[in-house]
PDB file of C-alpha atoms in Angstrom:
ATOM      1  CA  LEU A 612     152.624 159.555  84.646  1.00 48.00           C
ATOM      2  CA  VAL A 613     152.551 156.221  86.213  1.00 43.00           C
ATOM      3  CA  PRO A 614     150.571 155.622  89.152  1.00 46.00           C
ATOM      4  CA  VAL A 615     152.988 154.939  92.593  1.00 42.00           C
ATOM      5  CA  PHE A 616     150.335 151.992  93.287  1.00 40.00           C
ATOM      6  CA  TYR A 617     151.003 150.237  89.458  1.00 39.00           C
ATOM      7  CA  LEU A 618     154.905 151.057  90.179  1.00 37.00           C
ATOM      8  CA  VAL A 619     154.283 149.230  93.455  1.00 37.00           C
ATOM      9  CA  MET A 620     152.604 146.022  91.347  1.00 37.00           C
ATOM     10  CA  ILE A 621     155.727 146.366  88.599  1.00 39.00           C
ATOM     11  CA  TYR A 622     158.565 145.814  90.717  1.00 36.00           C
ATOM     12  CA  SER A 623     156.422 142.902  92.892  1.00 38.00           C
ATOM     13  CA  ASP A 624     156.022 140.903  89.287  1.00 41.00           C
ATOM     14  CA  TYR A 625     159.474 142.156  88.220  1.00 39.00           C
ATOM     15  CA  THR A 626     161.288 140.528  91.092  1.00 42.00           C
ATOM     16  CA  GLY A 627     158.576 137.805  92.806  1.00 48.00           C
ATOM     17  CA  TYR A 628     158.504 139.966  96.337  1.00 44.00           C
ATOM     18  CA  PRO A 629     156.678 142.709  97.328  1.00 46.00           C
ATOM     19  CA  PHE A 630     158.451 145.887  98.513  1.00 43.00           C
ATOM     20  CA  PRO A 631     159.347 145.178 102.473  1.00 47.00           C
ATOM     21  CA  THR A 632     157.497 146.486 105.473  1.00 44.00           C
ATOM     22  CA  ALA A 633     158.890 147.173 108.937  1.00 43.00           C
ATOM     23  CA  PRO A 634     157.341 144.534 111.524  1.00 46.00           C
ATOM     24  CA  PRO A 635     154.329 146.772 113.944  1.00 45.00           C
ATOM     25  CA  VAL A 636     156.469 147.588 117.013  1.00 50.00           C
ATOM     26  CA  ASP A 637     154.108 147.177 120.052  1.00 63.00           C
ATOM     27  CA  PRO A 638     154.658 150.316 122.383  1.00 83.00           C
ATOM     28  CA  PHE A 639     155.800 149.321 126.007  1.00 90.00           C
ATOM     29  CA  ALA A 640     152.884 149.745 127.955  1.00 93.00           C
ATOM     30  CA  LYS A 641     153.677 151.689 131.346  1.00 94.00           C
ATOM     31  CA  ILE A 642     153.427 149.974 134.767  1.00 96.00           C
ATOM     32  CA  ARG A 643     150.580 150.691 136.608  1.00 94.00           C
ATOM     33  CA  VAL A 644     150.629 151.312 140.528  1.00 96.00           C
ATOM     34  CA  ASP A 645     147.171 151.425 141.385  1.00 96.00           C
ATOM     35  CA  ASP A 646     147.422 147.754 141.647  1.00 96.00           C
ATOM     36  CA  CYS A 647     150.130 147.181 143.842  1.00 98.00           C
ATOM     37  CA  GLY A 648     148.957 145.667 147.078  1.00 97.00           C
ATOM     38  CA  LYS A 649     145.340 144.177 145.067  1.00 97.00           C
ATOM     39  CA  THR A 650     146.651 142.484 141.604  1.00 98.00           C
ATOM     40  CA  LYS A 651     150.501 142.773 142.376  1.00 98.00           C
ATOM     41  CA  GLY A 652     153.055 143.343 144.781  1.00 98.00           C
ATOM     42  CA  CYS A 653     154.979 146.094 144.792  1.00 98.00           C
ATOM     43  CA  PHE A 654     158.248 147.531 146.114  1.00 98.00           C
ATOM     44  CA  ARG A 655     159.142 151.116 146.283  1.00 98.00           C
ATOM     45  CA  TYR A 656     162.064 152.868 147.217  1.00 97.00           C
ATOM     46  CA  GLY A 657     162.317 156.588 146.868  1.00 96.00           C
ATOM     47  CA  LYS A 658     160.472 159.679 147.408  1.00 95.00           C
ATOM     48  CA  PRO A 659     157.291 159.168 149.875  1.00 94.00           C
ATOM     49  CA  GLY A 660     154.376 158.765 146.976  1.00 93.00           C
ATOM     50  CA  CYS A 661     156.694 157.697 144.464  1.00 97.00           C
ATOM     51  CA  ASN A 662     155.337 155.688 141.265  1.00 96.00           C
ATOM     52  CA  ALA A 663     157.102 153.672 138.987  1.00 96.00           C
ATOM     53  CA  GLU A 664     158.388 156.503 137.026  1.00 96.00           C
ATOM     54  CA  THR A 665     159.471 158.733 139.679  1.00 97.00           C
ATOM     55  CA  CYS A 666     161.213 156.041 142.339  1.00 97.00           C
ATOM     56  CA  ASP A 667     164.454 155.918 142.348  1.00 96.00           C
ATOM     57  CA  TYR A 668     163.465 151.904 141.956  1.00 97.00           C
ATOM     58  CA  PHE A 669     160.844 149.955 141.588  1.00 98.00           C
ATOM     59  CA  LEU A 670     159.528 146.445 141.107  1.00 98.00           C
ATOM     60  CA  SER A 671     156.441 144.569 140.721  1.00 98.00           C
ATOM     61  CA  TYR A 672     155.557 140.609 140.728  1.00 98.00           C
ATOM     62  CA  ARG A 673     152.318 138.698 139.921  1.00 98.00           C
ATOM     63  CA  ARG A 674     151.726 135.399 139.722  1.00 97.00           C
ATOM     64  CA  ILE A 675     149.784 134.631 136.222  1.00 97.00           C
ATOM     65  CA  GLY A 676     149.550 130.842 135.544  1.00 96.00           C
ATOM     66  CA  ALA A 677     152.855 128.975 136.221  1.00 96.00           C
ATOM     67  CA  ASP A 678     154.734 131.860 135.414  1.00 97.00           C
ATOM     68  CA  VAL A 679     156.137 135.402 137.867  1.00 98.00           C
ATOM     69  CA  GLU A 680     155.562 138.379 136.202  1.00 98.00           C
ATOM     70  CA  PHE A 681     158.134 141.103 137.190  1.00 98.00           C
ATOM     71  CA  GLU A 682     158.197 144.379 136.498  1.00 98.00           C
ATOM     72  CA  LEU A 683     161.463 147.061 137.242  1.00 98.00           C
ATOM     73  CA  SER A 684     162.737 150.463 137.072  1.00 98.00           C
ATOM     74  CA  ALA A 685     165.091 152.714 137.663  1.00 97.00           C
ATOM     75  CA  ASP A 686     166.280 156.112 137.824  1.00 96.00           C
ATOM     76  CA  THR A 687     169.461 154.836 136.043  1.00 95.00           C
ATOM     77  CA  ASP A 688     170.750 154.806 132.206  1.00 93.00           C
ATOM     78  CA  GLY A 689     173.029 151.256 133.050  1.00 94.00           C
ATOM     79  CA  TRP A 690     170.746 148.429 134.490  1.00 95.00           C
ATOM     80  CA  VAL A 691     168.504 147.144 137.195  1.00 97.00           C
ATOM     81  CA  ALA A 692     167.694 144.379 138.906  1.00 96.00           C
ATOM     82  CA  VAL A 693     166.634 141.920 141.697  1.00 97.00           C
ATOM     83  CA  GLY A 694     168.116 139.212 143.303  1.00 96.00           C
ATOM     84  CA  PHE A 695     166.373 136.152 145.222  1.00 97.00           C
ATOM     85  CA  SER A 696     168.226 135.459 148.150  1.00 96.00           C
ATOM     86  CA  SER A 697     167.896 133.423 151.186  1.00 94.00           C
ATOM     87  CA  ASP A 698     169.617 135.794 153.562  1.00 93.00           C
ATOM     88  CA  LYS A 699     169.853 139.658 153.417  1.00 90.00           C
ATOM     89  CA  LYS A 700     173.604 139.651 152.039  1.00 88.00           C
ATOM     90  CA  MET A 701     175.142 139.578 148.556  1.00 87.00           C
ATOM     91  CA  GLY A 702     176.393 136.381 148.014  1.00 88.00           C
ATOM     92  CA  GLY A 703     174.718 133.263 146.849  1.00 90.00           C
ATOM     93  CA  ASP A 704     171.740 134.337 144.816  1.00 94.00           C
ATOM     94  CA  ASP A 705     170.129 134.189 141.595  1.00 96.00           C
ATOM     95  CA  VAL A 706     169.913 137.689 139.924  1.00 96.00           C
ATOM     96  CA  MET A 707     167.810 138.654 137.237  1.00 97.00           C
ATOM     97  CA  ALA A 708     168.638 142.043 135.415  1.00 97.00           C
ATOM     98  CA  CYS A 709     167.637 144.555 132.903  1.00 97.00           C
ATOM     99  CA  VAL A 710     170.757 145.697 130.999  1.00 96.00           C
ATOM    100  CA  HIS A 711     170.710 148.900 128.746  1.00 95.00           C
ATOM    101  CA  ASP A 712     172.850 148.303 125.757  1.00 91.00           C
ATOM    102  CA  ASP A 713     174.660 150.532 123.052  1.00 86.00           C
ATOM    103  CA  ASN A 714     172.117 150.126 120.741  1.00 88.00           C
ATOM    104  CA  GLY A 715     169.265 151.756 122.694  1.00 90.00           C
ATOM    105  CA  ARG A 716     167.646 148.067 123.478  1.00 93.00           C
ATOM    106  CA  VAL A 717     167.072 146.829 127.355  1.00 96.00           C
ATOM    107  CA  ARG A 718     167.661 142.944 127.705  1.00 95.00           C
ATOM    108  CA  ILE A 719     167.058 140.371 130.261  1.00 96.00           C
ATOM    109  CA  HIS A 720     170.112 138.551 131.776  1.00 96.00           C
ATOM    110  CA  HIS A 721     170.765 136.129 134.394  1.00 96.00           C
ATOM    111  CA  PHE A 722     173.266 136.182 137.033  1.00 95.00           C
ATOM    112  CA  TYR A 723     174.313 133.956 140.117  1.00 95.00           C
ATOM    113  CA  ASN A 724     176.277 136.663 142.728  1.00 90.00           C
ATOM    114  CA  VAL A 725     179.572 134.776 143.744  1.00 89.00           C
ATOM    115  CA  GLY A 726     180.429 136.633 146.769  1.00 78.00           C
ATOM    116  CA  GLN A 727     180.905 140.685 145.900  1.00 77.00           C
ATOM    117  CA  TRP A 728     180.400 139.893 142.394  1.00 83.00           C
ATOM    118  CA  ALA A 729     178.014 138.816 139.181  1.00 87.00           C
ATOM    119  CA  LYS A 730     178.339 135.811 137.373  1.00 92.00           C
ATOM    120  CA  GLU A 731     176.383 135.680 134.432  1.00 93.00           C
ATOM    121  CA  ILE A 732     174.557 132.824 133.687  1.00 93.00           C
ATOM    122  CA  GLN A 733     173.778 131.395 129.958  1.00 91.00           C
ATOM    123  CA  ARG A 734     170.739 129.502 131.092  1.00 91.00           C
ATOM    124  CA  ASN A 735     168.441 131.968 131.109  1.00 94.00           C
ATOM    125  CA  PRO A 736     164.540 131.565 132.410  1.00 94.00           C
ATOM    126  CA  ALA A 737     163.007 134.908 131.569  1.00 96.00           C
ATOM    127  CA  ARG A 738     160.372 135.240 128.875  1.00 95.00           C
ATOM    128  CA  ASP A 739     158.391 137.276 127.101  1.00 96.00           C
ATOM    129  CA  GLU A 740     160.658 140.211 127.876  1.00 96.00           C
ATOM    130  CA  GLU A 741     160.014 143.637 126.722  1.00 96.00           C
ATOM    131  CA  GLY A 742     162.317 146.581 127.990  1.00 97.00           C
ATOM    132  CA  VAL A 743     162.308 150.349 127.274  1.00 96.00           C
ATOM    133  CA  PHE A 744     165.061 153.176 128.252  1.00 96.00           C
ATOM    134  CA  GLU A 745     162.963 156.428 128.444  1.00 94.00           C
ATOM    135  CA  ASN A 746     163.430 159.623 130.746  1.00 93.00           C
ATOM    136  CA  ASN A 747     167.103 158.604 131.636  1.00 93.00           C
ATOM    137  CA  ARG A 748     165.071 155.399 132.805  1.00 97.00           C
ATOM    138  CA  VAL A 749     165.616 151.783 132.360  1.00 97.00           C
ATOM    139  CA  THR A 750     161.970 149.804 132.720  1.00 98.00           C
ATOM    140  CA  CYS A 751     161.642 146.023 131.772  1.00 98.00           C
ATOM    141  CA  ARG A 752     158.773 143.521 132.197  1.00 98.00           C
ATOM    142  CA  PHE A 753     159.448 140.206 132.014  1.00 98.00           C
ATOM    143  CA  LYS A 754     158.081 136.734 133.201  1.00 98.00           C
ATOM    144  CA  ARG A 755     159.964 133.555 134.559  1.00 97.00           C
ATOM    145  CA  PRO A 756     158.739 130.153 135.440  1.00 96.00           C
ATOM    146  CA  VAL A 757     157.042 129.610 139.350  1.00 96.00           C
ATOM    147  CA  TYR A 758     159.104 125.983 139.937  1.00 92.00           C
ATOM    148  CA  VAL A 759     162.076 124.937 138.265  1.00 85.00           C
ATOM    149  CA  PRO A 760     164.740 122.147 138.440  1.00 79.00           C
ATOM    150  CA  ARG A 761     166.617 121.970 141.241  1.00 73.00           C
ATOM    151  CA  GLU A 762     169.387 124.043 140.475  1.00 78.00           C
ATOM    152  CA  GLU A 763     171.928 126.261 142.619  1.00 81.00           C
ATOM    153  CA  THR A 764     171.525 129.595 140.168  1.00 90.00           C
ATOM    154  CA  ILE A 765     167.903 129.443 140.105  1.00 93.00           C
ATOM    155  CA  VAL A 766     165.582 129.325 143.043  1.00 94.00           C
ATOM    156  CA  ASP A 767     162.106 128.175 143.002  1.00 94.00           C
ATOM    157  CA  LEU A 768     159.977 131.528 143.247  1.00 96.00           C
ATOM    158  CA  HIS A 769     157.455 129.591 145.233  1.00 93.00           C
ATOM    159  CA  LEU A 770     159.390 129.830 148.811  1.00 95.00           C
ATOM    160  CA  SER A 771     159.852 132.904 149.953  1.00 97.00           C
ATOM    161  CA  TRP A 772     163.279 134.707 149.485  1.00 97.00           C
ATOM    162  CA  TYR A 773     164.519 138.113 150.744  1.00 98.00           C
ATOM    163  CA  TYR A 774     164.435 140.438 147.847  1.00 98.00           C
ATOM    164  CA  LEU A 775     167.516 141.940 146.807  1.00 96.00           C
ATOM    165  CA  PHE A 776     166.920 145.650 144.912  1.00 97.00           C
ATOM    166  CA  ALA A 777     169.896 147.467 142.939  1.00 94.00           C
ATOM    167  CA  TRP A 778     170.797 149.315 139.474  1.00 95.00           C
ATOM    168  CA  GLY A 779     173.561 151.255 138.436  1.00 93.00           C
ATOM    169  CA  PRO A 780     175.820 152.040 134.601  1.00 92.00           C
ATOM    170  CA  ALA A 781     176.715 149.658 132.157  1.00 88.00           C
ATOM    171  CA  ILE A 782     178.955 149.909 130.206  1.00 85.00           C
ATOM    172  CA  GLN A 783     178.996 148.406 126.554  1.00 75.00           C
ATOM    173  CA  GLY A 784     176.390 146.843 127.922  1.00 75.00           C
ATOM    174  CA  SER A 785     177.758 144.907 130.841  1.00 78.00           C
ATOM    175  CA  ILE A 786     177.000 145.929 134.622  1.00 78.00           C
ATOM    176  CA  THR A 787     178.920 147.680 136.369  1.00 75.00           C
ATOM    177  CA  ARG A 788     179.211 148.312 140.788  1.00 80.00           C
ATOM    178  CA  HIS A 789     175.901 149.123 141.861  1.00 77.00           C
ATOM    179  CA  ASP A 790     174.898 153.428 142.439  1.00 71.00           C
ATOM    180  CA  ILE A 791     174.763 152.908 146.502  1.00 75.00           C
ATOM    181  CA  ASP A 792     176.609 151.541 148.973  1.00 77.00           C
ATOM    182  CA  SER A 793     174.536 149.191 150.296  1.00 84.00           C
ATOM    183  CA  PRO A 794     171.130 148.635 147.981  1.00 90.00           C
ATOM    184  CA  PRO A 795     167.717 148.146 149.502  1.00 94.00           C
ATOM    185  CA  VAL A 796     166.527 144.600 150.586  1.00 96.00           C
ATOM    186  CA  SER A 797     162.982 143.857 151.908  1.00 97.00           C
ATOM    187  CA  GLU A 798     162.543 143.708 155.302  1.00 96.00           C
ATOM    188  CA  ARG A 799     161.402 140.218 155.664  1.00 96.00           C
ATOM    189  CA  VAL A 800     161.104 137.337 152.904  1.00 97.00           C
ATOM    190  CA  VAL A 801     158.711 137.994 149.918  1.00 98.00           C
ATOM    191  CA  SER A 802     155.942 135.222 149.221  1.00 97.00           C
ATOM    192  CA  ILE A 803     155.004 135.583 145.690  1.00 97.00           C
ATOM    193  CA  TYR A 804     151.547 134.274 146.828  1.00 96.00           C
ATOM    194  CA  LYS A 805     150.822 137.760 149.061  1.00 97.00           C
ATOM    195  CA  TYR A 806     150.483 141.052 147.759  1.00 98.00           C
ATOM    196  CA  GLU A 807     151.647 144.075 149.329  1.00 97.00           C
ATOM    197  CA  ASP A 808     152.552 147.133 148.595  1.00 98.00           C
ATOM    198  CA  ILE A 809     155.701 147.950 150.347  1.00 97.00           C
ATOM    199  CA  PHE A 810     157.540 151.736 150.769  1.00 97.00           C
ATOM    200  CA  MET A 811     160.935 152.081 151.607  1.00 96.00           C
ATOM    201  CA  PRO A 812     162.172 155.975 152.250  1.00 95.00           C
ATOM    202  CA  SER A 813     165.877 156.376 150.075  1.00 91.00           C
ATOM    203  CA  ALA A 814     168.608 157.879 152.107  1.00 86.00           C
ATOM    204  CA  ALA A 815     167.490 161.786 151.686  1.00 84.00           C
ATOM    205  CA  TYR A 816     164.089 160.829 153.071  1.00 86.00           C
ATOM    206  CA  GLN A 817     165.164 158.823 156.388  1.00 78.00           C
ATOM    207  CA  THR A 818     166.858 161.491 158.059  1.00 61.00           C
ATOM    208  CA  PHE A 819     163.538 162.739 160.210  1.00 50.00           C
ATOM    209  CA  SER A 820     162.116 159.500 160.556  1.00 46.00           C
ATOM    210  CA  SER A 821     164.051 157.010 163.039  1.00 46.00           C
ATOM    211  CA  PRO A 822     163.158 156.982 166.262  1.00 48.00           C
ATOM    212  CA  PHE A 823     166.850 158.267 167.750  1.00 41.00           C
ATOM    213  CA  CYS A 824     166.285 161.566 165.047  1.00 46.00           C
ATOM    214  CA  LEU A 825     162.760 162.018 166.612  1.00 47.00           C
ATOM    215  CA  LEU A 826     163.950 161.599 170.331  1.00 48.00           C
ATOM    216  CA  LEU A 827     167.140 163.891 169.527  1.00 42.00           C
ATOM    217  CA  ILE A 828     164.390 166.720 168.072  1.00 44.00           C
ATOM    218  CA  VAL A 829     162.213 166.509 170.915  1.00 50.00           C
ATOM    219  CA  ALA A 830     165.338 166.884 172.959  1.00 50.00           C
ATOM    220  CA  LEU A 831     166.988 169.783 171.166  1.00 44.00           C
ATOM    221  CA  THR A 832     163.029 171.866 171.241  1.00 47.00           C
ATOM    222  CA  PHE A 833     163.057 171.086 174.598  1.00 48.00           C
ATOM    223  CA  TYR A 834     166.578 172.534 175.600  1.00 48.00           C
ATOM    224  CA  LEU A 835     165.487 175.573 173.614  1.00 48.00           C
ATOM    225  CA  LEU A 836     162.067 176.209 175.362  1.00 55.00           C
ATOM    226  CA  MET A 837     163.322 175.879 178.489  1.00 60.00           C
ATOM    227  CA  GLY A 838     166.847 178.257 177.448  1.00 57.00           C
ATOM    228  CA  THR A 839     170.194 177.598 178.830  1.00 47.00           C
ATOM    229  CA  PRO A 840     170.935 178.208 182.661  1.00 47.00           C
TER     230      PRO A 840
END
């Protein structure tokens, strides 16, 4: 019997090329939430106490040299995005989206909101991008420069912007309408120089949190205790 390693050497010498080997694949490093509010800023939307793997939507940002690193994750099999806006409304916004395509890959796309629809922009400021689709979630990480030449479709991140948060289904790698009618938005403008950990309850957990609902509960309790005349 001829040893296997000897056959490999013969094949290599005969063809001039060794057997091809697959390049190593680094696993996607999970998003850490214990750094939120300390070394990076975070937004969580969903159930109280949720993290990057359980929130309906999660975003983090941190400065790394001349770049800002973003991490996004959402409970969807399509896409997750963040928009940078001068107001709280959709339209005229710089948008970065992580899109899950039909080949199972997650790629970073750059869009510009024109009215109520997103136009893909060929110039993409993202770099060092990575993404994964698992457990029915799209998760990604990428960097983009803090400063960019003045251009309508790419904002300077050293300025403060409202952050628009959205996610939804994709068809053949193309984004479609977001999952909810009124996606969440940051309550105030966001500065990349200030790290906060902000939680926003999703609709399912807002029922008893508003002042009106609390007042209504107090009124009903008083009515029941006093009884009807």
